[in-house]
Amino acid sequence: MQTSELEDKVLIRELTDNLSILGDKKDFANQVKLFTEDAVSETIVEGLTILKLQGRQAMIEAFETFLKEFQNVYHLNGQQVIDVKGNIATGTCYCHITLISTENGVKMKTSIGAIYKDNYIKENNRWLVSKRIGVFEWQDKNIISK
């Protein structure tokens, strides 16, 4: 593996982590700047596509709508495999998502096991996500306090 390929893999891992950090902060205006202008984001649950978005503005609106009911959002990225071929790359990242909300006065924790399958493109010497498919493999919801 050449040094430039290793550097690209580190930059892509940082991109993936920054996507999560900005999502946790609900900073969607900056988060979507990590996607290409016409990027596609798709969410799959139990084998069915429940959401498919194209473009930054559609993503901002959908992310804000979905996450507004949660007081806290945490993404913990785990293992990630990246394949770089010049100015394009693909990657798979496992993620544990925790969402904290209040329902009828009860504090709830939703845990989700997700696998993100990403396509990346290097534009103007910067890696961006051109397509992200989030496959939500499992979900668990529990009371954490009354």
GROMACS .gro file of N, CA, C and O in nm, residues 9-133:
model
  500
    9LYS      N    1  -0.707   0.700   0.315
    9LYS     CA    2  -0.788   0.622   0.408
    9LYS      C    3  -0.805   0.694   0.542
    9LYS      O    4  -0.914   0.693   0.600
   10VAL      N    5  -0.700   0.757   0.589
   10VAL     CA    6  -0.710   0.834   0.714
   10VAL      C    7  -0.806   0.952   0.696
   10VAL      O    8  -0.890   0.980   0.782
   11LEU      N    9  -0.796   1.021   0.584
   11LEU     CA   10  -0.885   1.135   0.557
   11LEU      C   11  -1.031   1.091   0.545
   11LEU      O   12  -1.122   1.160   0.593
   12ILE      N   13  -1.054   0.975   0.485
   12ILE     CA   14  -1.190   0.924   0.472
   12ILE      C   15  -1.244   0.882   0.608
   12ILE      O   16  -1.361   0.907   0.640
   13ARG      N   17  -1.161   0.821   0.689
   13ARG     CA   18  -1.206   0.785   0.825
   13ARG      C   19  -1.242   0.911   0.904
   13ARG      O   20  -1.342   0.915   0.975
   14GLU      N   21  -1.161   1.014   0.890
   14GLU     CA   22  -1.190   1.142   0.957
   14GLU      C   23  -1.321   1.201   0.904
   14GLU      O   24  -1.401   1.254   0.981
   15LEU      N   25  -1.345   1.192   0.774
   15LEU     CA   26  -1.470   1.238   0.715
   15LEU      C   27  -1.589   1.164   0.777
   15LEU      O   28  -1.688   1.226   0.818
   16THR      N   29  -1.579   1.034   0.788
   16THR     CA   30  -1.686   0.952   0.846
   16THR      C   31  -1.712   0.993   0.991
   16THR      O   32  -1.827   1.008   1.034
   17ASP      N   33  -1.606   1.012   1.067
   17ASP     CA   34  -1.622   1.052   1.207
   17ASP      C   35  -1.681   1.193   1.218
   17ASP      O   36  -1.767   1.219   1.303
   18ASN      N   37  -1.639   1.284   1.131
   18ASN     CA   38  -1.694   1.420   1.133
   18ASN      C   39  -1.843   1.421   1.097
   18ASN      O   40  -1.919   1.500   1.154
   19LEU      N   41  -1.884   1.335   1.005
   19LEU     CA   42  -2.027   1.322   0.975
   19LEU      C   43  -2.105   1.288   1.102
   19LEU      O   44  -2.210   1.347   1.130
   20SER      N   45  -2.053   1.195   1.178
   20SER     CA   46  -2.119   1.153   1.303
   20SER      C   47  -2.118   1.263   1.408
   20SER      O   48  -2.220   1.290   1.472
   21ILE      N   49  -2.004   1.327   1.425
   21ILE     CA   50  -1.992   1.433   1.527
   21ILE      C   51  -2.088   1.548   1.497
   21ILE      O   52  -2.159   1.596   1.585
   22LEU      N   53  -2.093   1.591   1.372
   22LEU     CA   54  -2.182   1.701   1.334
   22LEU      C   55  -2.329   1.660   1.348
   22LEU      O   56  -2.414   1.741   1.386
   23GLY      N   57  -2.360   1.534   1.318
   23GLY     CA   58  -2.496   1.483   1.338
   23GLY      C   59  -2.532   1.483   1.486
   23GLY      O   60  -2.644   1.522   1.524
   24ASP      N   61  -2.438   1.443   1.570
   24ASP     CA   62  -2.462   1.442   1.716
   24ASP      C   63  -2.487   1.583   1.768
   24ASP      O   64  -2.568   1.603   1.858
   25LYS      N   65  -2.419   1.680   1.709
   25LYS     CA   66  -2.436   1.820   1.750
   25LYS      C   67  -2.559   1.884   1.684
   25LYS      O   68  -2.591   1.999   1.714
   26LYS      N   69  -2.623   1.810   1.594
   26LYS     CA   70  -2.736   1.860   1.515
   26LYS      C   71  -2.696   1.982   1.433
   26LYS      O   72  -2.775   2.072   1.409
   27ASP      N   73  -2.572   1.982   1.388
   27ASP     CA   74  -2.519   2.088   1.303
   27ASP      C   75  -2.531   2.042   1.157
   27ASP      O   76  -2.432   2.012   1.090
   28PHE      N   77  -2.655   2.035   1.110
   28PHE     CA   78  -2.681   1.978   0.978
   28PHE      C   79  -2.631   2.066   0.864
   28PHE      O   80  -2.593   2.014   0.760
   29ALA      N   81  -2.628   2.198   0.884
   29ALA     CA   82  -2.579   2.288   0.780
   29ALA      C   83  -2.434   2.256   0.746
   29ALA      O   84  -2.395   2.257   0.629
   30ASN      N   85  -2.352   2.227   0.847
   30ASN     CA   86  -2.213   2.190   0.821
   30ASN      C   87  -2.198   2.042   0.787
   30ASN      O   88  -2.111   2.005   0.709
   31GLN      N   89  -2.283   1.959   0.843
   31GLN     CA   90  -2.276   1.816   0.814
   31GLN      C   91  -2.296   1.790   0.664
   31GLN      O   92  -2.222   1.714   0.605
   32VAL      N   93  -2.396   1.854   0.604
   32VAL     CA   94  -2.425   1.825   0.464
   32VAL      C   95  -2.316   1.876   0.369
   32VAL      O   96  -2.306   1.831   0.255
   33LYS      N   97  -2.232   1.966   0.417
   33LYS     CA   98  -2.119   2.012   0.335
   33LYS      C   99  -2.015   1.902   0.316
   33LYS      O  100  -1.926   1.914   0.233
   34LEU      N  101  -2.027   1.794   0.393
   34LEU     CA  102  -1.938   1.680   0.379
   34LEU      C  103  -1.987   1.582   0.272
   34LEU      O  104  -1.923   1.481   0.245
   35PHE      N  105  -2.104   1.613   0.214
   35PHE     CA  106  -2.160   1.538   0.103
   35PHE      C  107  -2.142   1.619  -0.025
   35PHE      O  108  -2.136   1.742  -0.019
   36THR      N  109  -2.139   1.553  -0.140
   36THR     CA  110  -2.139   1.625  -0.266
   36THR      C  111  -2.273   1.697  -0.280
   36THR      O  112  -2.371   1.661  -0.214
   37GLU      N  113  -2.278   1.796  -0.366
   37GLU     CA  114  -2.400   1.876  -0.386
   37GLU      C  115  -2.521   1.790  -0.419
   37GLU      O  116  -2.631   1.815  -0.372
   38ASP      N  117  -2.501   1.686  -0.500
   38ASP     CA  118  -2.612   1.600  -0.545
   38ASP      C  119  -2.610   1.461  -0.481
   38ASP      O  120  -2.666   1.365  -0.534
   39ALA      N  121  -2.549   1.450  -0.365
   39ALA     CA  122  -2.534   1.321  -0.297
   39ALA      C  123  -2.669   1.256  -0.269
   39ALA      O  124  -2.772   1.322  -0.258
   40VAL      N  125  -2.664   1.124  -0.255
   40VAL     CA  126  -2.782   1.045  -0.221
   40VAL      C  127  -2.761   0.985  -0.083
   40VAL      O  128  -2.653   0.934  -0.051
   41SER      N  129  -2.866   0.993  -0.001
   41SER     CA  130  -2.866   0.930   0.131
   41SER      C  131  -2.990   0.841   0.139
   41SER      O  132  -3.102   0.887   0.116
   42GLU      N  133  -2.966   0.714   0.169
   42GLU     CA  134  -3.076   0.617   0.173
   42GLU      C  135  -3.072   0.543   0.306
   42GLU      O  136  -2.965   0.507   0.354
   43THR      N  137  -3.189   0.522   0.366
   43THR     CA  138  -3.199   0.449   0.492
   43THR      C  139  -3.283   0.325   0.470
   43THR      O  140  -3.396   0.334   0.418
   44ILE      N  141  -3.229   0.210   0.513
   44ILE     CA  142  -3.297   0.082   0.496
   44ILE      C  143  -3.320   0.020   0.634
   44ILE      O  144  -3.227   0.011   0.715
   45VAL      N  145  -3.444  -0.020   0.660
   45VAL     CA  146  -3.481  -0.086   0.785
   45VAL      C  147  -3.557  -0.214   0.749
   45VAL      O  148  -3.652  -0.209   0.670
   46GLU      N  149  -3.513  -0.325   0.805
   46GLU     CA  150  -3.577  -0.455   0.780
   46GLU      C  151  -3.589  -0.483   0.630
   46GLU      O  152  -3.691  -0.532   0.582
   47GLY      N  153  -3.486  -0.448   0.555
   47GLY     CA  154  -3.481  -0.476   0.412
   47GLY      C  155  -3.559  -0.380   0.325
   47GLY      O  156  -3.558  -0.393   0.203
   48LEU      N  157  -3.627  -0.281   0.386
   48LEU     CA  158  -3.706  -0.186   0.308
   48LEU      C  159  -3.646  -0.047   0.314
   48LEU      O  160  -3.606   0.000   0.422
   49THR      N  161  -3.641   0.020   0.200
   49THR     CA  162  -3.596   0.159   0.197
   49THR      C  163  -3.707   0.245   0.257
   49THR      O  164  -3.818   0.248   0.205
   50ILE      N  165  -3.676   0.311   0.370
   50ILE     CA  166  -3.777   0.395   0.435
   50ILE      C  167  -3.755   0.543   0.404
   50ILE      O  168  -3.844   0.625   0.428
   51LEU      N  169  -3.637   0.577   0.351
   51LEU     CA  170  -3.607   0.715   0.320
   51LEU      C  171  -3.499   0.719   0.213
   51LEU      O  172  -3.398   0.649   0.224
   52LYS      N  173  -3.521   0.800   0.110
   52LYS     CA  174  -3.419   0.820   0.007
   52LYS      C  175  -3.419   0.968  -0.027
   52LYS      O  176  -3.521   1.023  -0.067
   53LEU      N  177  -3.305   1.030  -0.007
   53LEU     CA  178  -3.290   1.174  -0.027
   53LEU      C  179  -3.183   1.200  -0.131
   53LEU      O  180  -3.087   1.125  -0.142
   54GLN      N  181  -3.199   1.312  -0.202
   54GLN     CA  182  -3.095   1.354  -0.294
   54GLN      C  183  -3.072   1.503  -0.277
   54GLN      O  184  -3.167   1.582  -0.279
   55GLY      N  185  -2.948   1.540  -0.257
   55GLY     CA  186  -2.910   1.680  -0.244
   55GLY      C  187  -2.903   1.726  -0.099
   55GLY      O  188  -2.969   1.671  -0.011
   56ARG      N  189  -2.821   1.826  -0.079
   56ARG     CA  190  -2.795   1.876   0.057
   56ARG      C  191  -2.919   1.932   0.125
   56ARG      O  192  -2.941   1.908   0.243
   57GLN      N  193  -2.999   2.010   0.053
   57GLN     CA  194  -3.115   2.073   0.115
   57GLN      C  195  -3.215   1.968   0.163
   57GLN      O  196  -3.269   1.978   0.273
   58ALA      N  197  -3.240   1.866   0.083
   58ALA     CA  198  -3.331   1.758   0.123
   58ALA      C  199  -3.279   1.688   0.248
   58ALA      O  200  -3.356   1.651   0.337
   59MET      N  201  -3.146   1.672   0.256
   59MET     CA  202  -3.087   1.607   0.374
   59MET      C  203  -3.105   1.692   0.499
   59MET      O  204  -3.143   1.640   0.604
   60ILE      N  205  -3.077   1.821   0.489
   60ILE     CA  206  -3.092   1.910   0.605
   60ILE      C  207  -3.235   1.899   0.660
   60ILE      O  208  -3.255   1.879   0.779
   61GLU      N  209  -3.333   1.911   0.573
   61GLU     CA  210  -3.473   1.908   0.616
   61GLU      C  211  -3.509   1.775   0.681
   61GLU      O  212  -3.573   1.772   0.787
   62ALA      N  213  -3.468   1.664   0.620
   62ALA     CA  214  -3.502   1.532   0.675
   62ALA      C  215  -3.430   1.506   0.806
   62ALA      O  216  -3.489   1.453   0.901
   63PHE      N  217  -3.302   1.541   0.815
   63PHE     CA  218  -3.226   1.517   0.938
   63PHE      C  219  -3.282   1.599   1.053
   63PHE      O  220  -3.298   1.550   1.164
   64GLU      N  221  -3.315   1.726   1.027
   64GLU     CA  222  -3.374   1.812   1.130
   64GLU      C  223  -3.507   1.755   1.178
   64GLU      O  224  -3.533   1.749   1.298
   65THR      N  225  -3.591   1.713   1.086
   65THR     CA  226  -3.723   1.661   1.121
   65THR      C  227  -3.710   1.534   1.205
   65THR      O  228  -3.776   1.520   1.308
   66PHE      N  229  -3.624   1.442   1.164
   66PHE     CA  230  -3.611   1.315   1.235
   66PHE      C  231  -3.551   1.334   1.374
   66PHE      O  232  -3.597   1.275   1.471
   67LEU      N  233  -3.447   1.416   1.386
   67LEU     CA  234  -3.373   1.423   1.512
   67LEU      C  235  -3.426   1.528   1.610
   67LEU      O  236  -3.379   1.535   1.723
   68LYS      N  237  -3.524   1.607   1.571
   68LYS     CA  238  -3.571   1.714   1.660
   68LYS      C  239  -3.632   1.661   1.789
   68LYS      O  240  -3.628   1.727   1.892
   69GLU      N  241  -3.687   1.540   1.788
   69GLU     CA  242  -3.750   1.486   1.909
   69GLU      C  243  -3.650   1.427   2.008
   69GLU      O  244  -3.687   1.392   2.119
   70PHE      N  245  -3.524   1.420   1.970
   70PHE     CA  246  -3.422   1.361   2.056
   70PHE      C  247  -3.338   1.469   2.122
   70PHE      O  248  -3.289   1.560   2.057
   71GLN      N  249  -3.323   1.458   2.256
   71GLN     CA  250  -3.240   1.555   2.329
   71GLN      C  251  -3.091   1.529   2.306
   71GLN      O  252  -3.011   1.622   2.304
   72ASN      N  253  -3.056   1.403   2.294
   72ASN     CA  254  -2.916   1.366   2.275
   72ASN      C  255  -2.906   1.262   2.165
   72ASN      O  256  -2.990   1.174   2.154
   73VAL      N  257  -2.799   1.275   2.087
   73VAL     CA  258  -2.772   1.183   1.977
   73VAL      C  259  -2.624   1.147   1.986
   73VAL      O  260  -2.539   1.235   1.998
   74TYR      N  261  -2.594   1.017   1.981
   74TYR     CA  262  -2.454   0.972   1.987
   74TYR      C  263  -2.431   0.865   1.881
   74TYR      O  264  -2.503   0.765   1.877
   75HIS      N  265  -2.332   0.887   1.797
   75HIS     CA  266  -2.287   0.785   1.702
   75HIS      C  267  -2.150   0.736   1.747
   75HIS      O  268  -2.061   0.818   1.771
   76LEU      N  269  -2.134   0.608   1.759
   76LEU     CA  270  -2.004   0.549   1.791
   76LEU      C  271  -1.963   0.462   1.673
   76LEU      O  272  -2.018   0.354   1.651
   77ASN      N  273  -1.869   0.514   1.593
   77ASN     CA  274  -1.823   0.441   1.475
   77ASN      C  275  -1.723   0.335   1.518
   77ASN      O  276  -1.636   0.359   1.600
   78GLY      N  277  -1.738   0.217   1.458
   78GLY     CA  278  -1.649   0.106   1.489
   78GLY      C  279  -1.562   0.072   1.371
   78GLY      O  280  -1.504   0.160   1.307
   79GLN      N  281  -1.555  -0.055   1.341
   79GLN     CA  282  -1.467  -0.099   1.233
   79GLN      C  283  -1.511  -0.039   1.100
   79GLN      O  284  -1.629  -0.019   1.075
   80GLN      N  285  -1.411  -0.007   1.019
   80GLN     CA  286  -1.437   0.053   0.888
   80GLN      C  287  -1.337  -0.003   0.788
   80GLN      O  288  -1.217  -0.008   0.816
   81VAL      N  289  -1.387  -0.043   0.673
   81VAL     CA  290  -1.303  -0.090   0.563
   81VAL      C  291  -1.321   0.006   0.448
   81VAL      O  292  -1.434   0.040   0.410
   82ILE      N  293  -1.210   0.053   0.391
   82ILE     CA  294  -1.212   0.152   0.284
   82ILE      C  295  -1.130   0.101   0.167
   82ILE      O  296  -1.019   0.049   0.186
   83ASP      N  297  -1.183   0.116   0.046
   83ASP     CA  298  -1.113   0.076  -0.075
   83ASP      C  299  -1.098   0.200  -0.163
   83ASP      O  300  -1.198   0.256  -0.209
   84VAL      N  301  -0.974   0.244  -0.182
   84VAL     CA  302  -0.945   0.366  -0.259
   84VAL      C  303  -0.894   0.328  -0.397
   84VAL      O  304  -0.804   0.245  -0.410
   85LYS      N  305  -0.953   0.391  -0.498
   85LYS     CA  306  -0.908   0.374  -0.637
   85LYS      C  307  -0.899   0.513  -0.699
   85LYS      O  308  -0.997   0.563  -0.755
   86GLY      N  309  -0.784   0.576  -0.681
   86GLY     CA  310  -0.764   0.710  -0.735
   86GLY      C  311  -0.847   0.812  -0.659
   86GLY      O  312  -0.834   0.825  -0.538
   87ASN      N  313  -0.936   0.883  -0.732
   87ASN     CA  314  -1.020   0.986  -0.671
   87ASN      C  315  -1.158   0.938  -0.632
   87ASN      O  316  -1.247   1.019  -0.604
   88ILE      N  317  -1.179   0.806  -0.632
   88ILE     CA  318  -1.304   0.750  -0.582
   88ILE      C  319  -1.272   0.643  -0.480
   88ILE      O  320  -1.162   0.586  -0.480
   89ALA      N  321  -1.368   0.619  -0.392
   89ALA     CA  322  -1.347   0.517  -0.290
   89ALA      C  323  -1.482   0.466  -0.243
   89ALA      O  324  -1.585   0.531  -0.262
   90THR      N  325  -1.479   0.348  -0.183
   90THR     CA  326  -1.598   0.292  -0.119
   90THR      C  327  -1.559   0.255   0.023
   90THR      O  328  -1.441   0.232   0.053
   91GLY      N  329  -1.660   0.249   0.108
   91GLY     CA  330  -1.632   0.212   0.246
   91GLY      C  331  -1.753   0.154   0.315
   91GLY      O  332  -1.867   0.183   0.278
   92THR      N  333  -1.727   0.072   0.415
   92THR     CA  334  -1.829   0.017   0.501
   92THR      C  335  -1.789   0.046   0.644
   92THR      O  336  -1.675   0.017   0.684
   93CYS      N  337  -1.882   0.106   0.720
   93CYS     CA  338  -1.854   0.142   0.858
   93CYS      C  339  -1.968   0.093   0.947
   93CYS      O  340  -2.085   0.116   0.917
   94TYR      N  341  -1.932   0.024   1.055
   94TYR     CA  342  -2.031  -0.020   1.153
   94TYR      C  343  -2.046   0.090   1.257
   94TYR      O  344  -1.948   0.151   1.298
   95CYS      N  345  -2.171   0.115   1.298
   95CYS     CA  346  -2.199   0.226   1.389
   95CYS      C  347  -2.305   0.186   1.492
   95CYS      O  348  -2.404   0.122   1.457
   96HIS      N  349  -2.282   0.225   1.616
   96HIS     CA  350  -2.381   0.208   1.722
   96HIS      C  351  -2.438   0.347   1.751
   96HIS      O  352  -2.363   0.438   1.789
   97ILE      N  353  -2.567   0.363   1.729
   97ILE     CA  354  -2.633   0.492   1.746
   97ILE      C  355  -2.718   0.487   1.872
   97ILE      O  356  -2.794   0.391   1.893
   98THR      N  357  -2.707   0.590   1.956
   98THR     CA  358  -2.790   0.603   2.076
   98THR      C  359  -2.868   0.733   2.066
   98THR      O  360  -2.810   0.839   2.041
   99LEU      N  361  -2.999   0.723   2.084
   99LEU     CA  362  -3.088   0.838   2.078
   99LEU      C  363  -3.162   0.849   2.212
   99LEU      O  364  -3.223   0.752   2.256
  100ILE      N  365  -3.157   0.966   2.275
  100ILE     CA  366  -3.224   0.988   2.403
  100ILE      C  367  -3.342   1.083   2.379
  100ILE      O  368  -3.325   1.190   2.322
  101SER      N  369  -3.459   1.041   2.425
  101SER     CA  370  -3.580   1.122   2.410
  101SER      C  371  -3.664   1.115   2.537
  101SER      O  372  -3.635   1.035   2.627
  102THR      N  373  -3.768   1.196   2.542
  102THR     CA  374  -3.864   1.191   2.651
  102THR      C  375  -4.001   1.166   2.589
  102THR      O  376  -4.042   1.238   2.498
  103GLU      N  377  -4.066   1.060   2.636
  103GLU     CA  378  -4.198   1.025   2.586
  103GLU      C  379  -4.294   1.016   2.705
  103GLU      O  380  -4.272   0.935   2.795
  104ASN      N  381  -4.395   1.100   2.703
  104ASN     CA  382  -4.493   1.102   2.813
  104ASN      C  383  -4.426   1.117   2.949
  104ASN      O  384  -4.461   1.048   3.044
  105GLY      N  385  -4.325   1.203   2.957
  105GLY     CA  386  -4.255   1.228   3.082
  105GLY      C  387  -4.154   1.123   3.121
  105GLY      O  388  -4.093   1.131   3.228
  106VAL      N  389  -4.133   1.024   3.036
  106VAL     CA  390  -4.039   0.915   3.065
  106VAL      C  391  -3.919   0.927   2.971
  106VAL      O  392  -3.934   0.941   2.850
  107LYS      N  393  -3.799   0.923   3.029
  107LYS     CA  394  -3.677   0.931   2.948
  107LYS      C  395  -3.650   0.794   2.885
  107LYS      O  396  -3.647   0.692   2.954
  108MET      N  397  -3.630   0.795   2.753
  108MET     CA  398  -3.612   0.672   2.676
  108MET      C  399  -3.478   0.672   2.603
  108MET      O  400  -3.429   0.778   2.562
  109LYS      N  401  -3.422   0.552   2.587
  109LYS     CA  402  -3.299   0.534   2.510
  109LYS      C  403  -3.328   0.436   2.397
  109LYS      O  404  -3.371   0.324   2.421
  110THR      N  405  -3.304   0.483   2.275
  110THR     CA  406  -3.314   0.397   2.158
  110THR      C  407  -3.173   0.367   2.111
  110THR      O  408  -3.093   0.459   2.091
  111SER      N  409  -3.141   0.240   2.095
  111SER     CA  410  -3.011   0.197   2.044
  111SER      C  411  -3.032   0.134   1.907
  111SER      O  412  -3.126   0.056   1.888
  112ILE      N  413  -2.945   0.168   1.815
  112ILE     CA  414  -2.956   0.117   1.678
  112ILE      C  415  -2.819   0.065   1.633
  112ILE      O  416  -2.718   0.133   1.652
  113GLY      N  417  -2.818  -0.050   1.573
  113GLY     CA  418  -2.698  -0.105   1.510
  113GLY      C  419  -2.707  -0.078   1.361
  113GLY      O  420  -2.799  -0.128   1.295
  114ALA      N  421  -2.617   0.004   1.309
  114ALA     CA  422  -2.623   0.043   1.168
  114ALA      C  423  -2.494   0.007   1.096
  114ALA      O  424  -2.386   0.004   1.156
  115ILE      N  425  -2.510  -0.018   0.969
  115ILE     CA  426  -2.396  -0.037   0.879
  115ILE      C  427  -2.410   0.067   0.770
  115ILE      O  428  -2.513   0.073   0.702
  116TYR      N  429  -2.309   0.153   0.757
  116TYR     CA  430  -2.310   0.255   0.652
  116TYR      C  431  -2.223   0.207   0.536
  116TYR      O  432  -2.107   0.170   0.555
  117LYS      N  433  -2.283   0.208   0.418
  117LYS     CA  434  -2.212   0.172   0.296
  117LYS      C  435  -2.201   0.300   0.215
  117LYS      O  436  -2.301   0.354   0.169
  118ASP      N  437  -2.079   0.348   0.202
  118ASP     CA  438  -2.054   0.480   0.144
  118ASP      C  439  -1.977   0.474   0.014
  118ASP      O  440  -1.890   0.387  -0.005
  119ASN      N  441  -2.006   0.572  -0.073
  119ASN     CA  442  -1.924   0.601  -0.190
  119ASN      C  443  -1.865   0.739  -0.166
  119ASN      O  444  -1.936   0.831  -0.121
  120TYR      N  445  -1.738   0.754  -0.195
  120TYR     CA  446  -1.667   0.881  -0.174
  120TYR      C  447  -1.608   0.928  -0.306
  120TYR      O  448  -1.574   0.847  -0.393
  121ILE      N  449  -1.592   1.058  -0.316
  121ILE     CA  450  -1.525   1.116  -0.432
  121ILE      C  451  -1.435   1.228  -0.382
  121ILE      O  452  -1.470   1.300  -0.288
  122LYS      N  453  -1.319   1.240  -0.444
  122LYS     CA  454  -1.225   1.346  -0.407
  122LYS      C  455  -1.244   1.461  -0.504
  122LYS      O  456  -1.222   1.447  -0.625
  123GLU      N  457  -1.294   1.574  -0.451
  123GLU     CA  458  -1.316   1.695  -0.530
  123GLU      C  459  -1.233   1.808  -0.473
  123GLU      O  460  -1.237   1.830  -0.352
  124ASN      N  461  -1.162   1.877  -0.558
  124ASN     CA  462  -1.078   1.989  -0.513
  124ASN      C  463  -0.988   1.948  -0.396
  124ASN      O  464  -0.976   2.019  -0.297
  125ASN      N  465  -0.930   1.829  -0.409
  125ASN     CA  466  -0.836   1.776  -0.309
  125ASN      C  467  -0.900   1.748  -0.173
  125ASN      O  468  -0.833   1.749  -0.070
  126ARG      N  469  -1.032   1.724  -0.172
  126ARG     CA  470  -1.106   1.700  -0.048
  126ARG      C  471  -1.203   1.584  -0.069
  126ARG      O  472  -1.277   1.582  -0.166
  127TRP      N  473  -1.205   1.489   0.024
  127TRP     CA  474  -1.296   1.376   0.015
  127TRP      C  475  -1.436   1.417   0.062
  127TRP      O  476  -1.452   1.483   0.164
  128LEU      N  477  -1.538   1.373  -0.015
  128LEU     CA  478  -1.678   1.397   0.018
  128LEU      C  479  -1.756   1.267  -0.003
  128LEU      O  480  -1.714   1.180  -0.081
  129VAL      N  481  -1.869   1.255   0.063
  129VAL     CA  482  -1.958   1.140   0.043
  129VAL      C  483  -2.048   1.170  -0.076
  129VAL      O  484  -2.114   1.274  -0.078
  130SER      N  485  -2.051   1.080  -0.173
  130SER     CA  486  -2.142   1.097  -0.288
  130SER      C  487  -2.268   1.011  -0.273
  130SER      O  488  -2.372   1.042  -0.330
  131LYS      N  489  -2.257   0.904  -0.194
  131LYS     CA  490  -2.373   0.819  -0.168
  131LYS      C  491  -2.353   0.750  -0.033
  131LYS      O  492  -2.245   0.701  -0.005
  132ARG      N  493  -2.460   0.749   0.047
  132ARG     CA  494  -2.456   0.681   0.176
  132ARG      C  495  -2.582   0.598   0.191
  132ARG      O  496  -2.693   0.649   0.184
  133ILE      N  497  -2.562   0.469   0.211
  133ILE     CA  498  -2.674   0.380   0.241
  133ILE      C  499  -2.657   0.336   0.385
  133ILE      O  500  -2.557   0.272   0.420
   0.00000   0.00000   0.00000
